[in-house]
Coordinates of C-alpha atoms and ligand atoms in Angstrom, one line a residue:
X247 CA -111.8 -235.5 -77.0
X248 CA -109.1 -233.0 -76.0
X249 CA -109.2 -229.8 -74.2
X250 CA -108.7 -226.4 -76.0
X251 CA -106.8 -223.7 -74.2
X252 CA -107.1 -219.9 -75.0
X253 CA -104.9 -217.9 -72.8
X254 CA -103.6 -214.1 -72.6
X255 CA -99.9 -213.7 -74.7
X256 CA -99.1 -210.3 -73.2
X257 CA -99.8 -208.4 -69.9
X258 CA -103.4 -209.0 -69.8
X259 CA -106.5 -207.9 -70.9
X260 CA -105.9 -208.9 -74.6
X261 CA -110.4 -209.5 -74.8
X262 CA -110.1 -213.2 -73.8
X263 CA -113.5 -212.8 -71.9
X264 CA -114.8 -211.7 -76.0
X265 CA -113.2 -214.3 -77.5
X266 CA -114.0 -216.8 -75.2
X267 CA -117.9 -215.8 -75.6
X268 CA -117.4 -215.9 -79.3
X269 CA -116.4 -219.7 -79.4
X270 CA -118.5 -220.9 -77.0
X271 CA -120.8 -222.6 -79.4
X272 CA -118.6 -224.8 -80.1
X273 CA -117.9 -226.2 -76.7
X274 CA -120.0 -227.9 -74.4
X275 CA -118.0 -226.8 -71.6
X276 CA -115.8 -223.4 -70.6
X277 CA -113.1 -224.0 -67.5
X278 CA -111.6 -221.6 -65.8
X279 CA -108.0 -222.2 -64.8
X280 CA -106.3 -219.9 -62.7
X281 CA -106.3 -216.2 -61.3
X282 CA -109.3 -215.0 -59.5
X283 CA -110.9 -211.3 -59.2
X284 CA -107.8 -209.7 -60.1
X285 CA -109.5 -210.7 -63.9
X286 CA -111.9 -208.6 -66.0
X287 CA -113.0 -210.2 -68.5
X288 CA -115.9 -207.9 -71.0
X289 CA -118.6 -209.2 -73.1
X290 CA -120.4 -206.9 -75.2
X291 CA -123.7 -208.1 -77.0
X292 CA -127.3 -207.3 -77.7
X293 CA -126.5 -203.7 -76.2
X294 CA -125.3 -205.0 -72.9
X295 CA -121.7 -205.2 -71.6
X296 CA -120.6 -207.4 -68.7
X297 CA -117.2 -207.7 -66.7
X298 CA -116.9 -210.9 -65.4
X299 CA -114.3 -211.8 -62.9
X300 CA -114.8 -215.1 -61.2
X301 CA -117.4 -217.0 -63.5
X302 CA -116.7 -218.6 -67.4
X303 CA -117.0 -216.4 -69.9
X304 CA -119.6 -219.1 -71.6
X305 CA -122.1 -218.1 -68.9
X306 CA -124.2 -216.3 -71.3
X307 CA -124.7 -219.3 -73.7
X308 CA -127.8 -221.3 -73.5
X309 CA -126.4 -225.3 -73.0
X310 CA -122.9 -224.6 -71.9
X311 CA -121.5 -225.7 -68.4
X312 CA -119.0 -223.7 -66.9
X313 CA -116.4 -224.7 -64.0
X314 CA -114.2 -222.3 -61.7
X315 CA -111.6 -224.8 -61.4
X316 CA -109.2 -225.7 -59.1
X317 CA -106.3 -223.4 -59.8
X318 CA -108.8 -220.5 -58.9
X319 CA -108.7 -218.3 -56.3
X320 CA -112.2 -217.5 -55.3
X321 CA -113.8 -214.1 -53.4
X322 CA -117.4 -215.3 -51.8
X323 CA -118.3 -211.6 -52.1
X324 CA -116.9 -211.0 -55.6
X325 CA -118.4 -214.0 -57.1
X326 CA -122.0 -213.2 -55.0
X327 CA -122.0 -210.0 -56.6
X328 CA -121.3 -211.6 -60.0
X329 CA -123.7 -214.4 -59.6
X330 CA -126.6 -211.7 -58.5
X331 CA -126.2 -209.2 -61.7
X332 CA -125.8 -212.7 -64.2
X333 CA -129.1 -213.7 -62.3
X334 CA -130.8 -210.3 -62.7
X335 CA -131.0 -210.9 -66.7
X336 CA -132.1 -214.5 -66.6
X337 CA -129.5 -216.9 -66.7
X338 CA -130.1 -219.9 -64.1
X339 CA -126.7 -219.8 -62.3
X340 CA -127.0 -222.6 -60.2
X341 CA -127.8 -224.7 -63.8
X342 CA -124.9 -223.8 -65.9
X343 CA -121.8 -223.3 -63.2
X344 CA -120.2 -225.6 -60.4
X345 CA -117.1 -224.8 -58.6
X346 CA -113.8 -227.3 -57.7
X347 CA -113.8 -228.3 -54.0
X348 CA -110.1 -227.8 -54.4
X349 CA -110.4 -223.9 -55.2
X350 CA -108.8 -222.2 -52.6
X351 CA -111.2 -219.1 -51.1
X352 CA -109.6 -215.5 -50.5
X353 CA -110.2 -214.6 -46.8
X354 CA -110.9 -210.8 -46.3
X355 CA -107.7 -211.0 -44.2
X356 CA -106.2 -211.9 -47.2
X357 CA -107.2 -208.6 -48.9
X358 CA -105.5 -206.4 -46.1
X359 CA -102.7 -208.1 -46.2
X360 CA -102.0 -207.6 -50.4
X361 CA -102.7 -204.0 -49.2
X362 CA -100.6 -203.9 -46.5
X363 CA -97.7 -205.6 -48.6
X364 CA -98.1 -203.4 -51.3
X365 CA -97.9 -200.2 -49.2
X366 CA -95.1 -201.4 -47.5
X367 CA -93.1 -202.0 -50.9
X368 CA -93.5 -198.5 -51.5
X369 CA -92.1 -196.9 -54.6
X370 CA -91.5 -200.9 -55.7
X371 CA -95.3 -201.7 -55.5
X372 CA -96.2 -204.4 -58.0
X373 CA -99.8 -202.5 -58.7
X374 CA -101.5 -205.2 -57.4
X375 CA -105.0 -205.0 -58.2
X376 CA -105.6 -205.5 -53.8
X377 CA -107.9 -208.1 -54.4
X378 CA -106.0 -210.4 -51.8
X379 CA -104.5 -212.8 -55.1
X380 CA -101.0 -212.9 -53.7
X381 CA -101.5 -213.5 -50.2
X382 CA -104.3 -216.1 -51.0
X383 CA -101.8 -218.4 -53.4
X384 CA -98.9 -218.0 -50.7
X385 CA -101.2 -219.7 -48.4
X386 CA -101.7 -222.4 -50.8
X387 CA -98.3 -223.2 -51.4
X388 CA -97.5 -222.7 -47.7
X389 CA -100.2 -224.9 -47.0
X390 CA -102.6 -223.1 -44.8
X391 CA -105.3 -222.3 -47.3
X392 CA -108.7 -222.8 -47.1
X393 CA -110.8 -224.3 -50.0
X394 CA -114.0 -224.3 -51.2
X395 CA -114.5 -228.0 -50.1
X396 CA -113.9 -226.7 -46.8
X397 CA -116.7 -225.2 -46.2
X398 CA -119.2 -227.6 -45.7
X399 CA -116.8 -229.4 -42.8
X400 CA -117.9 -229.7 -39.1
X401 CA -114.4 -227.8 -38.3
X402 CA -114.9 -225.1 -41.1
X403 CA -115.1 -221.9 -38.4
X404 CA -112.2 -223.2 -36.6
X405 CA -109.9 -223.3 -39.3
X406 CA -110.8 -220.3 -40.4
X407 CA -110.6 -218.6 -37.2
X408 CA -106.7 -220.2 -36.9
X409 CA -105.8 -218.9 -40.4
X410 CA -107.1 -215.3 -39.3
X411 CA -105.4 -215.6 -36.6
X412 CA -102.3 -215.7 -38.2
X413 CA -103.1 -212.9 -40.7
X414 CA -103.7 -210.7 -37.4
X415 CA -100.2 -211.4 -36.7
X416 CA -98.7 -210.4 -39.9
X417 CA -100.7 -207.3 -40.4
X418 CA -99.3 -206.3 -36.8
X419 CA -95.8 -206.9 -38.3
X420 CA -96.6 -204.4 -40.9
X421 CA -98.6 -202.6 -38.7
X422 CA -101.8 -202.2 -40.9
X423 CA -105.0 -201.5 -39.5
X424 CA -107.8 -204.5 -39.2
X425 CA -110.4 -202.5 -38.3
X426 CA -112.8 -203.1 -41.3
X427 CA -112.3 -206.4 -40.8
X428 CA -115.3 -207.5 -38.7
X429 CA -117.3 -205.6 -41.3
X430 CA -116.1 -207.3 -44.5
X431 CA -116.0 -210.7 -42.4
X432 CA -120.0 -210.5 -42.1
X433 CA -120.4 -209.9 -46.2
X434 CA -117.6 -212.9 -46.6
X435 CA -119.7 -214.9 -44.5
X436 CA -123.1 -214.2 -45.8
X437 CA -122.0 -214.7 -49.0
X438 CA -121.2 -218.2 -48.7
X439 CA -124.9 -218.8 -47.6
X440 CA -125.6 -218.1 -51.1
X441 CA -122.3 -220.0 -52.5
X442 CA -123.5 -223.0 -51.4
X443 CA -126.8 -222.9 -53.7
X444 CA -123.7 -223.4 -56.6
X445 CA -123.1 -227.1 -56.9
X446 CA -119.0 -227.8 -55.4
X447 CA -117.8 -230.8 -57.7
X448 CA -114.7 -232.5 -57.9
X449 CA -114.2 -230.9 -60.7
X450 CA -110.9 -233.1 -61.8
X451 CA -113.5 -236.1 -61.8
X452 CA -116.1 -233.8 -63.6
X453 CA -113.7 -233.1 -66.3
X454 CA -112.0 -235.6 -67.3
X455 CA -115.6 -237.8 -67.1
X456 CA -116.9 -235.1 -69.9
X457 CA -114.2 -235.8 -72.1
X458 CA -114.3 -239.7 -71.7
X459 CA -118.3 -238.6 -72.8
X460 CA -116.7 -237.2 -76.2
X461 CA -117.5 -233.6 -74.6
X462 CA -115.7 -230.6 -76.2
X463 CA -114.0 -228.1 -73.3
X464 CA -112.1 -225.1 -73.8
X465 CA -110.0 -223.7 -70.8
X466 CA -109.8 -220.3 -70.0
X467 CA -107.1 -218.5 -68.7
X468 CA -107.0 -214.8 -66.8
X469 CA -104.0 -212.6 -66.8
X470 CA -101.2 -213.0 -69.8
X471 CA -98.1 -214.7 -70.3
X472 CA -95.9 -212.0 -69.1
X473 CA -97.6 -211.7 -65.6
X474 CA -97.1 -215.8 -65.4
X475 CA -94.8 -216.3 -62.0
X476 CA -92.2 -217.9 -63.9
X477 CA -91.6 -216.4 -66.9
X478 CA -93.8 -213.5 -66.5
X479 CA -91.1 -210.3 -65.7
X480 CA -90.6 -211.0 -62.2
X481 CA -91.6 -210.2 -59.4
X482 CA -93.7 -207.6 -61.5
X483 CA -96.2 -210.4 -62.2
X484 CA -99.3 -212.0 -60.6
X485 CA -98.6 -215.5 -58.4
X486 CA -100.5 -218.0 -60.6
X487 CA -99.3 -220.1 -63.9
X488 CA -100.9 -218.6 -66.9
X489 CA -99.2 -219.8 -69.4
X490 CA -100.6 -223.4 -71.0
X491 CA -99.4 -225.4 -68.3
X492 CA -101.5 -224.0 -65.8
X493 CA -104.3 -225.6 -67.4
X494 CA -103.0 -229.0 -66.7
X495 CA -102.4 -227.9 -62.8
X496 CA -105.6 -225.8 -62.7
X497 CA -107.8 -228.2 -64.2
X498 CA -106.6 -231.9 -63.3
X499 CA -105.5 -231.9 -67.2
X500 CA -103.0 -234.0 -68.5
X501 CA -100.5 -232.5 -70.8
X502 CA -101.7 -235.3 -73.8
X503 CA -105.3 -234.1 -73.5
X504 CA -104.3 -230.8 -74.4
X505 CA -105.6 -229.8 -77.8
X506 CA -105.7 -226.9 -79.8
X507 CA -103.0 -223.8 -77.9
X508 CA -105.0 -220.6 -79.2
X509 CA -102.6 -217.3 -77.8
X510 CA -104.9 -213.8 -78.1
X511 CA -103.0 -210.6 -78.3
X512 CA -103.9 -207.2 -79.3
X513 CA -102.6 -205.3 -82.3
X514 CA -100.5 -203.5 -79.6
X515 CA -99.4 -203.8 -75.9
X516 CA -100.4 -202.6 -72.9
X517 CA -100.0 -203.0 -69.4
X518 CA -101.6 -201.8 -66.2
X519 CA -99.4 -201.9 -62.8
X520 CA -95.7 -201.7 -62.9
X521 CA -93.0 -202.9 -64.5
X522 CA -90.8 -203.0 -67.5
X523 CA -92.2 -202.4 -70.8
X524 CA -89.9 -201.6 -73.6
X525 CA -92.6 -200.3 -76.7
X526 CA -94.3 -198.5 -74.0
X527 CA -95.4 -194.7 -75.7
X528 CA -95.3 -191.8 -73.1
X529 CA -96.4 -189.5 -75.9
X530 CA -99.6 -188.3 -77.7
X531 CA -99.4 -191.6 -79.6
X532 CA -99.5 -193.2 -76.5
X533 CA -102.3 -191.0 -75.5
X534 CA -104.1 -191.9 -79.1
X535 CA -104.2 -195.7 -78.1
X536 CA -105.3 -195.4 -75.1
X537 CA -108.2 -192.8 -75.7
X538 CA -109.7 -195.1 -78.9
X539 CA -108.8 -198.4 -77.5
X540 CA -110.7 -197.2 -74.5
X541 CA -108.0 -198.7 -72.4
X542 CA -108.7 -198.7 -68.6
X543 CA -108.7 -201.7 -66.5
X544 CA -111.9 -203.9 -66.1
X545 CA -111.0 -204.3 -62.6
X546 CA -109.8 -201.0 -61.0
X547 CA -110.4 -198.6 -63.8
X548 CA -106.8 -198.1 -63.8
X549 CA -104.7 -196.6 -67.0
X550 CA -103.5 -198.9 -69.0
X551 CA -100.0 -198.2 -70.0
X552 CA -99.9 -198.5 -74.3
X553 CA -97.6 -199.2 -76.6
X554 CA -96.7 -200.8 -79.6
X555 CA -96.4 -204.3 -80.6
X556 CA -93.4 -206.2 -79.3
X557 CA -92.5 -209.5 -81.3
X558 CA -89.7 -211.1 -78.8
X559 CA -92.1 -210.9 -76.3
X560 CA -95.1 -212.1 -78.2
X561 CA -92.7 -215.0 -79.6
X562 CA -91.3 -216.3 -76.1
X563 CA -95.1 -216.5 -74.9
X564 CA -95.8 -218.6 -77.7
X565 CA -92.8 -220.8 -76.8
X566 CA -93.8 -221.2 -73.4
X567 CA -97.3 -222.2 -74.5
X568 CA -96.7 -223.7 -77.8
X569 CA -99.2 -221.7 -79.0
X570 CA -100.9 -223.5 -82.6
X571 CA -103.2 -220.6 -83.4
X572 CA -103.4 -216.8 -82.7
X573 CA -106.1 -213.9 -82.0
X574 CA -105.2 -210.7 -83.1
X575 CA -107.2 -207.9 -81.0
X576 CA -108.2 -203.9 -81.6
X577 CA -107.2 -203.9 -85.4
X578 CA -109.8 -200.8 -85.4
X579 CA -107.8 -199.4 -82.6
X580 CA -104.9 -198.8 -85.2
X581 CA -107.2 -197.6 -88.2
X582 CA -106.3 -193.7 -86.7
X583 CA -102.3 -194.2 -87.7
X584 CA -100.8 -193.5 -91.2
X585 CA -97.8 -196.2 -90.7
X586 CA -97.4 -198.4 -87.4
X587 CA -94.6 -199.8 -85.5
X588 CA -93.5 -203.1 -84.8
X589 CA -90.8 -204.1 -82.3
X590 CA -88.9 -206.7 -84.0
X591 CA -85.3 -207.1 -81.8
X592 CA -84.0 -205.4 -78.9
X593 CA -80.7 -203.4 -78.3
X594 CA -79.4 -204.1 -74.2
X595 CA -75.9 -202.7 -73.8
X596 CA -75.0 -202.2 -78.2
X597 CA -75.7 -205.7 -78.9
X598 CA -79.4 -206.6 -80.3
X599 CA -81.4 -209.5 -79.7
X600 CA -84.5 -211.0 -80.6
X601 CA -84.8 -212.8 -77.5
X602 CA -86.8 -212.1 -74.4
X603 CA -84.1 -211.2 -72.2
X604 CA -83.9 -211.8 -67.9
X605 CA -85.5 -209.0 -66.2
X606 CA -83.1 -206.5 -65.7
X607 CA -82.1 -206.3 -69.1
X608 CA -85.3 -205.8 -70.2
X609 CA -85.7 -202.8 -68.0
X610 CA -82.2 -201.8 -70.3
X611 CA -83.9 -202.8 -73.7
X612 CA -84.4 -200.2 -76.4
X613 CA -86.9 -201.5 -79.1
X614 CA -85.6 -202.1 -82.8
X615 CA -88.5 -201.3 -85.2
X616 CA -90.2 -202.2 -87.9
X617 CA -92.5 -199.4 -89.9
X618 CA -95.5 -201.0 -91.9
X619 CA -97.9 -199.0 -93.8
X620 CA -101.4 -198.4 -91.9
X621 CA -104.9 -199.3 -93.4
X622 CA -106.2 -195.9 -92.5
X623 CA -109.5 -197.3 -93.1
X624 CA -112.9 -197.6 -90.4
X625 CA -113.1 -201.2 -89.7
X626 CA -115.5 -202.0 -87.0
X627 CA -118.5 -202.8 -89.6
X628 CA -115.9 -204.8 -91.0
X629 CA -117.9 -208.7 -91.3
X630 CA -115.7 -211.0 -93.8
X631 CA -112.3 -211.2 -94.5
X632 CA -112.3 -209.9 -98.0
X633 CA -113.3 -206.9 -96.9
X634 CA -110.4 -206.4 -94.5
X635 CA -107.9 -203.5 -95.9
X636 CA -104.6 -205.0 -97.9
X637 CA -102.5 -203.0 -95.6
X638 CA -103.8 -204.8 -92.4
X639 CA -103.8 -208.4 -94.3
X640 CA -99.6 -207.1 -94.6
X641 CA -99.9 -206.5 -90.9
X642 CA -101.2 -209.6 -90.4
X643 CA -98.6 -211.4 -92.3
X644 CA -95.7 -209.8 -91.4
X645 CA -96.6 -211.3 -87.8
X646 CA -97.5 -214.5 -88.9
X647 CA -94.1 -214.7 -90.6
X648 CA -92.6 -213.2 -87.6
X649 CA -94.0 -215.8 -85.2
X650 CA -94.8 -218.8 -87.4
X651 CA -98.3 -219.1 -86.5
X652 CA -101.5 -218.5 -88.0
X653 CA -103.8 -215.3 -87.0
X654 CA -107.5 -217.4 -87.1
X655 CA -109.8 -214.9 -85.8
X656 CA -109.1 -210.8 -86.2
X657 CA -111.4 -208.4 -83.9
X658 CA -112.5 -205.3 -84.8
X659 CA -114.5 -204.0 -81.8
X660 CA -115.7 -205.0 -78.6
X661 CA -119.0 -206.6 -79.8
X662 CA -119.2 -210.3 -79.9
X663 CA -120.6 -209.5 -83.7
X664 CA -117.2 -207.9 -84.7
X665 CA -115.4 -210.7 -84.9
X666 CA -113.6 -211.8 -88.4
X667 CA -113.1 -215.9 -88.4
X668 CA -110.3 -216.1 -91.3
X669 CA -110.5 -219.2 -93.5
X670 CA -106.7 -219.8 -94.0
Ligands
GDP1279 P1 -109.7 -209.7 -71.0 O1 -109.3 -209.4 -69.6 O2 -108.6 -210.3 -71.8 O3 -111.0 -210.4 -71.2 O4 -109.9 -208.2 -71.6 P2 -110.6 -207.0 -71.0 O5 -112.1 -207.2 -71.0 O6 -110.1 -206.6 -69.7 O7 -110.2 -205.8 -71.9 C1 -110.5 -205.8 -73.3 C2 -111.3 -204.5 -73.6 O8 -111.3 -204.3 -75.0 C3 -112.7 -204.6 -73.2 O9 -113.2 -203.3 -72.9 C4 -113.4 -205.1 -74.5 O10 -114.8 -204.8 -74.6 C5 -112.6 -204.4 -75.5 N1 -112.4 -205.1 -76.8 C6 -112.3 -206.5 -77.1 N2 -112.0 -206.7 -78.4 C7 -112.0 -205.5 -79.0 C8 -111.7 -205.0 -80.3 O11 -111.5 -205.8 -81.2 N3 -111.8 -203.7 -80.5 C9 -112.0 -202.8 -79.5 N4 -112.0 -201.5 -79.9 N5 -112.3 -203.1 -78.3 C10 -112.2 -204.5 -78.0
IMO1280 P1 -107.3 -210.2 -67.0 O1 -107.7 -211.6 -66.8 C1 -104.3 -207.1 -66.5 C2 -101.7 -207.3 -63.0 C3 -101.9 -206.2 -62.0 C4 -100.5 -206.1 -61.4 C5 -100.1 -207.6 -61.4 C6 -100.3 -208.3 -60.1 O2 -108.4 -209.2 -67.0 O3 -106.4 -210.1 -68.2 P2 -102.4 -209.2 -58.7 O4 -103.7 -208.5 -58.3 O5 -102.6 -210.4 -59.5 O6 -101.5 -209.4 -57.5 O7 -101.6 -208.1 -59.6 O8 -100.8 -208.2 -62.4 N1 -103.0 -208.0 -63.3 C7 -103.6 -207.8 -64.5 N2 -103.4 -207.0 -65.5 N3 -105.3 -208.0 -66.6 C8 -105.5 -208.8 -65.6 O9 -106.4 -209.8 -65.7 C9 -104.7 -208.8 -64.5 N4 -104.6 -209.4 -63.3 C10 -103.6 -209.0 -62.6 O10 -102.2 -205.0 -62.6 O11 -99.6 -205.4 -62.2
MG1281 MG1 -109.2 -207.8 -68.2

């Protein structure tokens, strides 16, 4: 067997969480790869919504095990307060999750200091969602983290106590006040207690044993290809590996086990924090998107910044990734528009280009579009493709022609029901 990916082609929150839910009977196992509670991910069925963060998005599937892998970063609070409301409406946690010994845990100290790097970059602030993601990876790479394997050592306390130790230091050299800090260190702490009730697995060992068991697994990523720290647009990015290749690393994957590359995008862009974003729409069209597409972030409640659809961007990501199949999201959200544009090129300087440029061009880049024709037509009781509207099938098309790979599955609304699985 080989391990499905499904991972974010833009800036995020393209409904991987939905999708993920939605092809969960077909896996006997969902693995989360990399990011930690800067993600929110929404499911929407049998009138309730959740937004998880930490945990799978298979949780709500009767026979489905899900792993926090490795290449996450995990919040003892965050996750307590996730496993507590997933509890409240019956699932058995403790039955259907296990967590990587080599995750690496987000101190509270690590939350003060993304907040006291962001204040101190000022007008340049990344947006970080302050849930201590940056700090927390530097300390892996540095190699001074603390991981989840860690915990249940005699000399857990003390090497905890050294690492805070050093964070004291740092927030002194930004001068940011720690005085919470004894306050969120007793919720850190008495939320491992109930941590420790999830089974810690090496989950490298547990993987790869499922698959050698002819077990189906399907990886999930957080975040999008363009907040990846590589070829996301730097340094406006997050500081994990979201495009395929932090499955491997996140996981304990190797590249040959890698099956099927599915890439989700929305009918549009949009983007919450800062950075460049050359289809972005500071108009009433803008405002349009944003009101119908209900877009504010899962995590902060931030506005998402909206746009439209940018083709050199959605092609590098599937590059990256090598993408073999694609999700198109929020086709209702669209219905509302008589034509819709597509950005097919860029023009930096005069000269256009259908490449994703380096970072400071981008900021430059003025979008070439595209105008197709709009459906104009209520989709979200849309059930089978024949009934989707010739106008979107173009739509459709034109992108798969842009991009060379299918479209598979088309959403049209948040509810795991409205969900179109194409037959091409
Ligand atoms: P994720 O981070 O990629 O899982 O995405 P988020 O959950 O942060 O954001 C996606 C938002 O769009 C959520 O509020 C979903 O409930 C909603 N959503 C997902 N698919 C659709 C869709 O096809 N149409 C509409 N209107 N909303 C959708
Ligand atoms: P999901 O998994 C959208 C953005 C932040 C900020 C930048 C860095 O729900 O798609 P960080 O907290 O990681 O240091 O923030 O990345 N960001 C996201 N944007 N969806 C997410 O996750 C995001 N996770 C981080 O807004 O611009
Ligand atoms: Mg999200």
């Amino acid at each position: 067997m080989k391990v499905d990916v499904l991972l974010g082609l833009q800036w995020g929150d393209e409904g991987k969480g939905k999708i993920v839910d939605v092809l969960t009977p077909n896996y006997n196992l969902i693995a989360r790869f990399q990011g930690g509670p800067n993600a929110g991910h929404t499911l929407e069925f049998d009138g309730l919504k959740h937004v998880l963060h930490t945990i799978p998005s298979g949780i709500f599937r009767s026979n489905t095990l899900n792993v926090i892998g490795n290449g996450v970063v995990i919040d003892p609070v965050v996750l307590c307060k996730e496993i507590a409301s997933i509890s409240k409406i019956g699932v058995d946690v403790p039955k259907c999750l296990v967590i990587s010994k080599k995750a690496h845990l987000i101190l509270p100290t690590h939350r003060l200091l993304d907040a006291a790097s962001e204040a101190a970059k000022g007008k340049e602030k990344i947006g970080s969602t302050l849930k201590g993601i940056g700090p927390t990876y530097m300390d892996k790479t540095g190699r001074n983290g603390i991981r989840v394997g860690d915990i249940l050592q005699p000399e857990f306390q003390e090497k905890y106590n050294a690492l805070v130790e050093k964070h004291k230091q740092l927030l002194l050299f930004y001068e940011f006040s720690y005085q919470q800090l004894e306050r969120m260190e007793f919720e850190w702490f008495e939320s491992l207690e109930i941590l420790k009730k999830i089974p810690f697995v090496d989950s490298d060992f547990y993987l790869n044993n499922a698959l050698t068991q002819n077990k189906s697994i399907l990886a999930e990523g957080a975040q999008g290809s363009l907040l990846d720290i590589d070829f996301g647009t730097y340094p406006f990015v997050t500081s994990s590996t979201t495009t395929c290749a932090g499955a491997c690393t996140g996981l304990g994957i190797a590249p040959n086990k890698i099956g099927k590359v599915i890439g989700i995008f929305k009918a549009y862009c949009t983007r919450v924090g800062s950075g460049p974003f050359p289809t972005e729409l500071n108009d009433e069209i803008g405002e349009l998107i944003r009101k119908t597409g209900n877009e504010y972030g899962s995590t902060t409640g931030r506005l998402r910044r909206c746009g439209w659809l940018d083709l050199p961007a959605l092609k590098y990501a599937i590059m990256i990734s090598g993408v073999t199949e694609l999700v198109m999201m929020k086709a209702d959200v669209l219905s509302q528009f008589e034509t819709i544009k597509v950005c097919t090129a860029y023009k930096i300087d005069g000269k256009t280009s259908a490449e994703f440029p380096y970072d400071y061009d981008l900021a430059r880049a003025q979008p070439v579009y595209t105008e197709l024709k709009g459906w104009y037509k209520d989709l979200t009781e849309t059930s089978h493709e024949n009934e989707l509207p010739e106008a979107l099938l173009n739509y459709i098309s034109f992108i798969e022609n842009e991009v060379n790979v299918p479209v598979r599955i088309v959403s049209v609304g948040p509810n795991r029901k409205q969900t179109i699985i194409r037959s091409i």
